[in-house]
């Protein structure tokens, strides 16, 4: 079902500082995008088959602002690429894994995304992602 790691989402307080750091590691900034539905600004760095996705909250109500408040900056989620997201969600649920999103919703980078519930994923916030690029 899972093809590869689509991206690793990392919560940062300041996107520009985050960008500077990953550029120092030699990664190249691909794009910056705002996702109003998630109240985040996102910066992408391709890294092989995957991307580093830096997430900065644009509102105190943003899930990213809440995550930073609780746990500080750092890895927020791991996104696995799947070919057919609705089918993957049906299969995941049939396998007894709880979902946060029962239906795909639009994410950054023109992807369709859905989150699994961390209570049934050993504490890791897992996103399933249908890449459309
Ligand atoms: Co993501």
Short mmCIF file of C-alpha atoms and ligand atoms in Angstrom, two decimals:
data_model
loop_
_atom_site.label_atom_id
_atom_site.label_comp_id
_atom_site.label_asym_id
_atom_site.label_seq_id
_atom_site.Cartn_x
_atom_site.Cartn_y
_atom_site.Cartn_z
CA UNK A 1 0.00 0.00 0.00
CA UNK A 2 2.76 2.46 0.99
CA UNK A 3 5.18 3.36 -1.83
CA UNK A 4 7.74 5.55 -0.15
CA UNK A 5 8.03 8.37 2.35
CA UNK A 6 6.41 11.37 0.70
CA UNK A 7 7.68 13.84 3.25
CA UNK A 8 8.66 14.42 6.85
CA UNK A 9 6.74 17.30 8.40
CA UNK A 10 8.75 19.39 10.85
CA UNK A 11 7.18 22.07 13.03
CA UNK A 12 9.21 25.28 13.30
CA UNK A 13 8.51 28.55 15.07
CA UNK A 14 10.07 30.62 12.32
CA UNK A 15 10.01 29.43 8.72
CA UNK A 16 12.88 31.65 7.58
CA UNK A 17 15.16 30.30 10.32
CA UNK A 18 14.16 26.76 9.39
CA UNK A 19 14.89 27.41 5.73
CA UNK A 20 18.28 28.83 6.56
CA UNK A 21 19.16 25.75 8.59
CA UNK A 22 18.19 23.22 5.91
CA UNK A 23 19.99 25.26 3.26
CA UNK A 24 23.11 25.00 5.42
CA UNK A 25 22.72 21.22 5.18
CA UNK A 26 22.91 21.63 1.41
CA UNK A 27 19.23 21.08 0.61
CA UNK A 28 17.57 23.31 -1.97
CA UNK A 29 14.38 25.20 -1.23
CA UNK A 30 11.77 24.15 -3.78
CA UNK A 31 8.81 26.31 -2.83
CA UNK A 32 7.02 28.14 -0.05
CA UNK A 33 3.27 27.75 0.10
CA UNK A 34 0.51 28.91 2.42
CA UNK A 35 -2.26 26.41 3.25
CA UNK A 36 -5.05 28.52 4.78
CA UNK A 37 -7.21 25.49 5.69
CA UNK A 38 -4.38 24.22 7.93
CA UNK A 39 -3.27 27.68 9.07
CA UNK A 40 0.31 26.98 8.05
CA UNK A 41 3.07 28.23 5.81
CA UNK A 42 5.07 25.39 4.35
CA UNK A 43 8.57 25.21 2.84
CA UNK A 44 9.63 22.17 0.80
CA UNK A 45 13.09 20.72 0.37
CA UNK A 46 13.38 17.73 -1.98
CA UNK A 47 15.68 15.08 -0.58
CA UNK A 48 15.90 12.00 -2.78
CA UNK A 49 12.46 10.38 -3.08
CA UNK A 50 11.14 12.40 -0.20
CA UNK A 51 10.85 15.97 1.00
CA UNK A 52 11.49 17.84 4.18
CA UNK A 53 8.35 19.89 4.82
CA UNK A 54 8.83 22.76 7.27
CA UNK A 55 5.59 23.93 8.88
CA UNK A 56 5.08 27.33 10.49
CA UNK A 57 1.77 28.27 12.12
CA UNK A 58 -0.01 31.34 10.75
CA UNK A 59 -2.46 31.45 13.68
CA UNK A 60 -2.39 30.44 17.35
CA UNK A 61 -5.31 28.12 16.43
CA UNK A 62 -3.16 26.21 13.96
CA UNK A 63 -2.48 22.54 14.79
CA UNK A 64 1.22 23.39 14.38
CA UNK A 65 1.03 26.18 16.99
CA UNK A 66 -0.60 23.71 19.37
CA UNK A 67 1.99 21.02 18.67
CA UNK A 68 4.85 23.46 19.36
CA UNK A 69 3.13 24.61 22.56
CA UNK A 70 2.89 20.99 23.77
CA UNK A 71 6.12 19.44 22.54
CA UNK A 72 8.29 22.22 21.15
CA UNK A 73 9.74 22.32 17.67
CA UNK A 74 10.64 19.12 15.88
CA UNK A 75 9.29 16.23 13.83
CA UNK A 76 5.52 16.59 13.56
CA UNK A 77 4.45 13.86 11.15
CA UNK A 78 5.64 11.30 8.64
CA UNK A 79 3.76 11.12 5.35
CA UNK A 80 3.64 7.90 3.36
CA UNK A 81 2.83 8.11 -0.34
CA UNK A 82 0.02 5.85 -1.54
CA UNK A 83 -1.37 5.31 -5.05
CA UNK A 84 -5.07 5.28 -4.15
CA UNK A 85 -5.87 7.26 -1.01
CA UNK A 86 -9.58 6.33 -0.57
CA UNK A 87 -8.69 2.64 -0.97
CA UNK A 88 -5.77 3.00 1.45
CA UNK A 89 -8.08 4.58 4.06
CA UNK A 90 -10.64 1.79 3.69
CA UNK A 91 -7.91 -0.82 4.04
CA UNK A 92 -6.29 0.94 7.00
CA UNK A 93 -9.59 1.17 8.85
CA UNK A 94 -10.40 -2.46 8.03
CA UNK A 95 -7.04 -3.33 9.64
CA UNK A 96 -8.26 -1.80 12.89
CA UNK A 97 -6.32 1.46 12.71
CA UNK A 98 -8.18 4.61 13.75
CA UNK A 99 -8.37 7.49 11.32
CA UNK A 100 -8.48 11.20 12.00
CA UNK A 101 -9.62 11.87 8.41
CA UNK A 102 -12.10 9.39 6.98
CA UNK A 103 -12.03 11.24 3.68
CA UNK A 104 -9.04 12.65 1.79
CA UNK A 105 -8.61 16.40 2.11
CA UNK A 106 -6.44 18.85 0.21
CA UNK A 107 -2.93 19.32 1.57
CA UNK A 108 0.07 21.35 0.51
CA UNK A 109 1.77 20.72 -2.82
CA UNK A 110 -1.52 19.74 -4.54
CA UNK A 111 -1.57 16.50 -2.62
CA UNK A 112 -4.60 14.76 -1.14
CA UNK A 113 -3.92 13.81 2.44
CA UNK A 114 -5.43 12.03 5.44
CA UNK A 115 -4.11 11.58 8.95
CA UNK A 116 -4.22 8.41 11.02
CA UNK A 117 -4.93 8.66 14.73
CA UNK A 118 -1.71 8.71 16.81
CA UNK A 119 -3.45 6.63 19.50
CA UNK A 120 -3.35 3.68 17.10
CA UNK A 121 0.02 4.34 15.47
CA UNK A 122 2.37 3.96 18.46
CA UNK A 123 2.54 7.69 19.01
CA UNK A 124 3.65 8.73 15.53
CA UNK A 125 1.40 11.11 13.62
CA UNK A 126 1.13 9.40 10.25
CA UNK A 127 -0.24 11.01 7.12
CA UNK A 128 -1.20 9.09 4.01
CA UNK A 129 -0.62 11.17 0.93
CA UNK A 130 -1.59 10.90 -2.73
CA UNK A 131 1.03 12.97 -4.52
CA UNK A 132 -0.32 14.82 -7.54
CA UNK A 133 2.83 16.25 -9.01
CO1 LIG B 1 2.29 16.53 5.50
#
